[in-house]
């Protein structure tokens, strides 16, 4: 008999327009996982409301993220695609886990420290508890592997701690998840400050390329990308801007940095930039076209997220019931 496939869980917040960083660093790699693993990909809207959202924008972006998953090649038949708030077990399990989490460990989360600093005196409690909800997401599905970027490894570590703590306090309940480090997962940096990660929340619009940016905007942003005065295309930390452009090329074309550098012997940054822009446009155009088609067919998207929620609900509720029983709640 075939071994049971390992379970993968990941999610993206619909809290801003997605950038090519989200795509090249995450979604594009998820596409390659779908045959080998049993994958759940979630649009984590409950996480998104830890910062203020305009309701209409949240609604639009939630569907947009789902459409992007599908347009990128994540097959809704093979994977479970769903919207987090459609599966109440996430909120319920988060409460149970919150009662097993310590203020100290949550207060040490660097993302919390960074984000709460910007909230002045009105730090919402959800921001503090955010990683516990993320742990619930992961643990409810007996997830083996979680593909996350570096900025999320501390949260994943907490999910592991909470799983182990619960297993020890009661009895083995959760699989203790591991991080999944993609072989080719690219970390795309800001085009304006290439030592910082590309972020959709950056104030400088030229620092990121949105997945749904039109071609002329992509070309303009790439042409304005910060480089250096060295003038030679090399892949080194001393030239972070050029390195980032090479990384983008590699991530899209599946090349190695050395191969790109070899192509640009005797050529300048202008040529590199124009090729990077062409490559991005060529990669994103069909995806944008597909996203547009999907967003025009709301009934299909609805079918996908309803079916996904049904599957996810079944799995998540099973785990939630186990938790409740062990904690001492009367079965319903
Ligand atoms: N916190 C993650 C991020 O901002 C998103 C997320 C929520 C997630 N729940 C998750 C990622 C579960 C992986 C698994 O990137």
Coordinates of C-alpha atoms and ligand atoms in Angstrom, one line a residue:
X1 CA 0.0 0.0 0.0
X2 CA 1.1 3.5 -0.7
X3 CA 2.3 5.5 2.3
X4 CA -0.1 8.2 3.5
X5 CA 1.0 11.6 2.0
X6 CA 2.4 14.1 4.4
X7 CA 0.2 17.1 5.2
X8 CA 1.2 20.6 4.3
X9 CA -0.5 23.7 5.6
X10 CA 0.1 27.3 4.6
X11 CA -1.7 30.5 4.3
X12 CA -1.5 34.1 3.2
X13 CA -3.3 37.1 4.8
X14 CA -5.6 39.1 2.6
X15 CA -4.4 42.2 4.3
X16 CA -2.8 43.9 1.3
X17 CA -2.3 43.4 -2.4
X18 CA 0.1 40.5 -2.9
X19 CA 3.6 41.2 -4.3
X20 CA 5.9 39.2 -6.5
X21 CA 7.6 38.4 -3.2
X22 CA 4.5 36.4 -2.0
X23 CA 4.3 34.8 -5.4
X24 CA 8.0 33.8 -6.0
X25 CA 8.7 33.2 -2.3
X26 CA 5.6 31.1 -1.6
X27 CA 2.8 30.4 -4.0
X28 CA 4.9 29.5 -7.0
X29 CA 6.6 26.8 -4.8
X30 CA 3.3 25.5 -3.4
X31 CA 2.3 24.6 -6.9
X32 CA 5.2 22.0 -7.0
X33 CA 4.0 20.4 -3.7
X34 CA 0.5 19.4 -4.8
X35 CA 1.3 16.0 -6.2
X36 CA 3.6 14.8 -3.5
X37 CA 1.7 16.1 -0.4
X38 CA -1.7 16.5 0.9
X39 CA -2.0 20.3 0.9
X40 CA -4.2 22.8 2.6
X41 CA -3.9 26.4 1.5
X42 CA -5.9 28.9 3.4
X43 CA -6.7 32.6 3.0
X44 CA -6.2 33.7 6.6
X45 CA -8.8 36.4 7.0
X46 CA -9.0 36.1 10.8
X47 CA -5.3 37.0 10.9
X48 CA -5.8 39.9 8.6
X49 CA -8.1 41.7 11.0
X50 CA -5.3 42.1 13.6
X51 CA -4.8 45.3 11.7
X52 CA -7.6 47.6 10.7
X53 CA -9.3 46.6 7.5
X54 CA -11.9 48.3 5.3
X55 CA -14.6 45.7 5.0
X56 CA -15.1 46.1 1.2
X57 CA -11.4 45.8 0.6
X58 CA -11.1 42.8 2.8
X59 CA -13.9 41.1 0.9
X60 CA -12.3 41.9 -2.4
X61 CA -8.8 40.8 -1.4
X62 CA -10.0 37.6 0.2
X63 CA -11.4 36.5 -3.2
X64 CA -8.4 37.9 -5.0
X65 CA -6.0 35.8 -2.9
X66 CA -8.1 32.7 -3.6
X67 CA -8.2 33.5 -7.3
X68 CA -4.4 34.0 -7.3
X69 CA -3.9 30.6 -5.7
X70 CA -5.9 29.0 -8.5
X71 CA -4.5 31.1 -11.3
X72 CA -0.9 30.2 -10.1
X73 CA -1.7 26.6 -10.7
X74 CA -2.9 25.3 -7.4
X75 CA -5.6 22.8 -8.4
X76 CA -8.7 23.1 -6.2
X77 CA -9.4 19.4 -6.9
X78 CA -6.1 18.2 -5.6
X79 CA -5.7 20.6 -2.7
X80 CA -8.0 22.0 0.0
X81 CA -8.4 25.7 -0.7
X82 CA -10.4 27.6 1.9
X83 CA -11.1 30.7 3.8
X84 CA -10.1 30.6 7.4
X85 CA -13.2 32.3 8.9
X86 CA -15.4 29.6 7.2
X87 CA -14.0 27.0 9.6
X88 CA -15.0 28.0 13.1
X89 CA -12.7 25.4 14.7
X90 CA -9.8 27.7 14.1
X91 CA -11.2 30.3 16.4
X92 CA -12.3 27.7 18.9
X93 CA -9.0 25.9 19.0
X94 CA -7.1 29.2 19.3
X95 CA -9.0 29.9 22.5
X96 CA -8.1 26.5 23.9
X97 CA -4.5 27.0 22.9
X98 CA -4.5 30.5 24.4
X99 CA -5.3 29.0 27.7
X100 CA -2.1 27.0 27.3
X101 CA 0.1 29.9 26.1
X102 CA 2.2 32.2 28.3
X103 CA 2.2 36.0 28.1
X104 CA 6.0 35.8 28.2
X105 CA 6.5 33.6 25.2
X106 CA 3.9 35.7 23.2
X107 CA 5.5 38.9 24.2
X108 CA 8.9 37.7 22.9
X109 CA 7.6 37.3 19.3
X110 CA 9.6 39.8 17.2
X111 CA 6.7 40.4 14.8
X112 CA 4.5 41.3 17.7
X113 CA 7.2 43.7 19.1
X114 CA 7.6 45.3 15.7
X115 CA 4.0 45.7 14.8
X116 CA 2.8 46.7 18.3
X117 CA 5.3 49.5 18.3
X118 CA 3.5 51.1 15.5
X119 CA 0.1 51.0 17.3
X120 CA 0.9 53.4 20.1
X121 CA -1.4 53.0 23.1
X122 CA -4.0 51.0 21.2
X123 CA -2.4 47.6 20.7
X124 CA -5.1 45.2 19.9
X125 CA -5.1 41.9 21.9
X126 CA -5.5 40.0 18.6
X127 CA -2.0 41.0 17.5
X128 CA -0.6 39.6 20.7
X129 CA -2.5 36.3 20.2
X130 CA -1.9 36.1 16.5
X131 CA 0.7 33.3 16.7
X132 CA -1.7 31.2 18.8
X133 CA -4.3 31.4 16.0
X134 CA -1.6 30.4 13.6
X135 CA -0.7 27.4 15.8
X136 CA -4.4 26.4 15.7
X137 CA -4.4 26.6 11.9
X138 CA -1.5 24.3 11.7
X139 CA -2.3 21.9 14.5
X140 CA -5.9 21.2 13.6
X141 CA -4.9 19.4 10.4
X142 CA -2.2 17.2 11.8
X143 CA 0.2 19.1 9.6
X144 CA 3.6 17.6 9.1
X145 CA 5.2 20.5 7.1
X146 CA 4.7 24.2 7.0
X147 CA 6.3 26.2 4.2
X148 CA 7.0 29.6 5.7
X149 CA 9.4 32.3 5.2
X150 CA 12.2 33.2 7.7
X151 CA 10.0 35.9 9.3
X152 CA 7.5 33.1 10.4
X153 CA 9.9 30.6 11.9
X154 CA 9.5 32.0 15.4
X155 CA 5.7 31.5 15.1
X156 CA 6.2 28.0 13.8
X157 CA 8.5 27.3 16.8
X158 CA 5.7 28.4 19.1
X159 CA 3.2 26.1 17.3
X160 CA 5.6 23.2 18.0
X161 CA 6.0 24.2 21.6
X162 CA 2.2 24.4 22.0
X163 CA 1.7 21.0 20.4
X164 CA 4.2 19.4 22.7
X165 CA 2.9 21.2 25.7
X166 CA -0.7 20.0 25.0
X167 CA 0.5 16.5 24.2
X168 CA 2.4 16.3 27.5
X169 CA -0.4 17.9 29.6
X170 CA -3.0 15.5 28.3
X171 CA -2.0 12.8 25.9
X172 CA -0.6 12.7 22.3
X173 CA -3.0 14.7 20.3
X174 CA -1.1 16.8 17.8
X175 CA 1.6 16.1 15.2
X176 CA 4.5 18.3 16.0
X177 CA 5.0 20.2 12.7
X178 CA 8.3 21.0 11.0
X179 CA 9.2 23.9 8.8
X180 CA 9.4 23.2 5.1
X181 CA 12.3 24.9 3.5
X182 CA 11.8 25.1 -0.2
X183 CA 15.0 24.3 -2.2
X184 CA 14.3 27.2 -4.6
X185 CA 12.2 29.5 -2.3
X186 CA 13.4 33.0 -3.1
X187 CA 13.4 35.8 -0.7
X188 CA 12.6 38.9 -2.8
X189 CA 13.9 42.2 -1.4
X190 CA 12.7 45.7 -1.7
X191 CA 13.6 47.4 -5.0
X192 CA 14.4 50.6 -3.2
X193 CA 16.2 49.2 -0.1
X194 CA 17.4 45.9 -1.2
X195 CA 18.6 44.8 2.2
X196 CA 15.0 44.8 3.4
X197 CA 12.4 42.2 2.5
X198 CA 9.9 43.3 -0.2
X199 CA 6.7 44.3 1.7
X200 CA 3.3 45.2 0.5
X201 CA 3.0 47.6 3.5
X202 CA 6.0 49.6 2.4
X203 CA 5.2 53.3 2.0
X204 CA 7.3 53.6 -1.1
X205 CA 5.3 52.2 -4.0
X206 CA 8.4 51.8 -6.0
X207 CA 9.8 49.3 -3.5
X208 CA 7.5 46.5 -4.5
X209 CA 5.9 45.0 -7.5
X210 CA 2.3 43.9 -7.1
X211 CA 1.2 40.6 -8.6
X212 CA -1.6 42.5 -10.4
X213 CA 0.5 45.5 -11.5
X214 CA 0.1 46.3 -15.2
X215 CA 3.1 45.8 -17.4
X216 CA 4.0 49.5 -17.7
X217 CA 4.1 49.9 -14.0
X218 CA 6.3 46.8 -13.6
X219 CA 8.7 48.2 -16.2
X220 CA 8.8 51.6 -14.4
X221 CA 9.4 50.0 -11.0
X222 CA 12.2 47.7 -12.2
X223 CA 13.9 50.5 -14.1
X224 CA 13.9 52.6 -10.9
X225 CA 15.3 49.7 -8.8
X226 CA 18.3 50.8 -6.7
X227 CA 21.6 49.3 -7.8
X228 CA 25.1 50.5 -7.1
X229 CA 28.0 52.3 -8.7
X230 CA 30.1 49.2 -9.4
X231 CA 28.6 48.6 -12.8
X232 CA 29.3 44.9 -13.1
X233 CA 26.6 42.3 -12.8
X234 CA 27.8 40.1 -9.9
X235 CA 26.0 38.0 -7.4
X236 CA 27.4 39.3 -4.1
X237 CA 26.2 40.8 -0.8
X238 CA 28.1 43.9 -1.7
X239 CA 25.6 44.5 -4.5
X240 CA 22.3 43.8 -2.9
X241 CA 20.2 45.5 -5.5
X242 CA 21.8 43.6 -8.4
X243 CA 21.7 40.4 -6.3
X244 CA 17.9 40.9 -5.8
X245 CA 17.4 41.4 -9.6
X246 CA 19.3 38.2 -10.2
X247 CA 17.3 36.4 -7.6
X248 CA 14.1 37.4 -9.3
X249 CA 15.3 36.1 -12.7
X250 CA 16.4 32.9 -11.1
X251 CA 13.1 32.4 -9.3
X252 CA 11.1 32.8 -12.4
X253 CA 13.3 31.0 -14.9
X254 CA 14.6 28.3 -12.6
X255 CA 18.2 29.4 -13.2
X256 CA 21.3 29.4 -10.9
X257 CA 22.8 32.8 -10.1
X258 CA 26.1 31.8 -11.8
X259 CA 24.3 31.1 -15.0
X260 CA 22.7 34.6 -14.9
X261 CA 26.0 36.3 -14.1
X262 CA 27.6 34.4 -17.0
X263 CA 24.9 35.8 -19.4
X264 CA 25.8 39.4 -18.4
X265 CA 29.5 39.5 -18.8
X266 CA 30.3 42.8 -20.5
X267 CA 26.7 44.0 -20.1
X268 CA 25.3 46.7 -17.9
X269 CA 22.5 47.2 -15.4
X270 CA 20.2 48.7 -18.0
X271 CA 20.2 45.5 -19.9
X272 CA 19.7 43.4 -16.8
X273 CA 16.8 45.6 -15.7
X274 CA 15.1 45.5 -19.0
X275 CA 15.4 41.6 -19.1
X276 CA 14.1 41.4 -15.5
X277 CA 11.1 43.5 -16.4
X278 CA 10.4 41.5 -19.5
X279 CA 10.7 38.2 -17.5
X280 CA 8.3 39.4 -14.8
X281 CA 5.8 40.7 -17.3
X282 CA 5.9 37.4 -19.3
X283 CA 5.4 35.4 -16.1
X284 CA 2.6 37.6 -14.7
X285 CA 0.6 38.4 -17.8
X286 CA -1.1 35.0 -18.1
X287 CA -1.6 34.8 -14.4
X288 CA -3.3 38.2 -14.3
X289 CA -5.5 37.2 -17.2
X290 CA -6.5 34.0 -15.3
X291 CA -7.2 36.0 -12.1
X292 CA -9.4 38.4 -14.0
X293 CA -11.4 35.5 -15.5
X294 CA -11.8 33.8 -12.1
X295 CA -12.9 37.0 -10.4
X296 CA -15.5 37.5 -13.2
X297 CA -16.9 34.1 -12.3
X298 CA -17.9 34.4 -8.6
X299 CA -20.0 31.3 -8.7
X300 CA -17.0 29.1 -9.5
X301 CA -14.9 30.7 -6.7
X302 CA -17.8 30.2 -4.4
X303 CA -18.0 26.6 -5.3
X304 CA -14.3 26.2 -4.6
X305 CA -14.3 27.9 -1.2
X306 CA -17.4 26.1 -0.1
X307 CA -16.1 22.7 -1.0
X308 CA -12.8 23.6 0.6
X309 CA -14.5 24.7 3.8
X310 CA -16.4 21.5 3.9
X311 CA -13.3 19.4 3.7
X312 CA -11.4 21.6 6.1
X313 CA -14.3 21.7 8.6
X314 CA -14.5 17.9 8.7
X315 CA -10.8 17.5 9.5
X316 CA -10.5 20.5 11.8
X317 CA -13.6 19.5 13.8
X318 CA -12.3 16.1 14.4
X319 CA -9.1 17.5 16.0
X320 CA -11.1 20.1 17.9
X321 CA -13.4 17.5 19.4
X322 CA -10.3 15.5 20.6
X323 CA -9.0 18.7 22.3
X324 CA -12.3 19.5 24.0
X325 CA -12.7 15.9 25.3
X326 CA -9.2 15.8 26.7
X327 CA -9.7 19.2 28.4
X328 CA -12.8 17.9 30.1
X329 CA -15.6 19.4 28.2
X330 CA -18.9 17.4 28.0
X331 CA -19.2 15.9 24.6
X332 CA -22.2 17.4 22.7
Ligands
LIG1 N1 1.4 34.4 9.7 C1 1.6 34.0 8.3 C2 2.2 35.1 7.6 O1 2.0 36.3 7.8 C3 0.3 33.6 7.7 C4 -0.3 32.4 8.3 C5 -1.4 32.3 9.1 C6 0.2 31.1 8.2 N2 -1.6 31.0 9.5 C7 -0.6 30.2 9.0 C8 1.3 30.5 7.5 C9 -0.4 28.9 9.1 C10 1.6 29.2 7.6 C11 0.7 28.3 8.4 O2 3.0 34.9 6.6

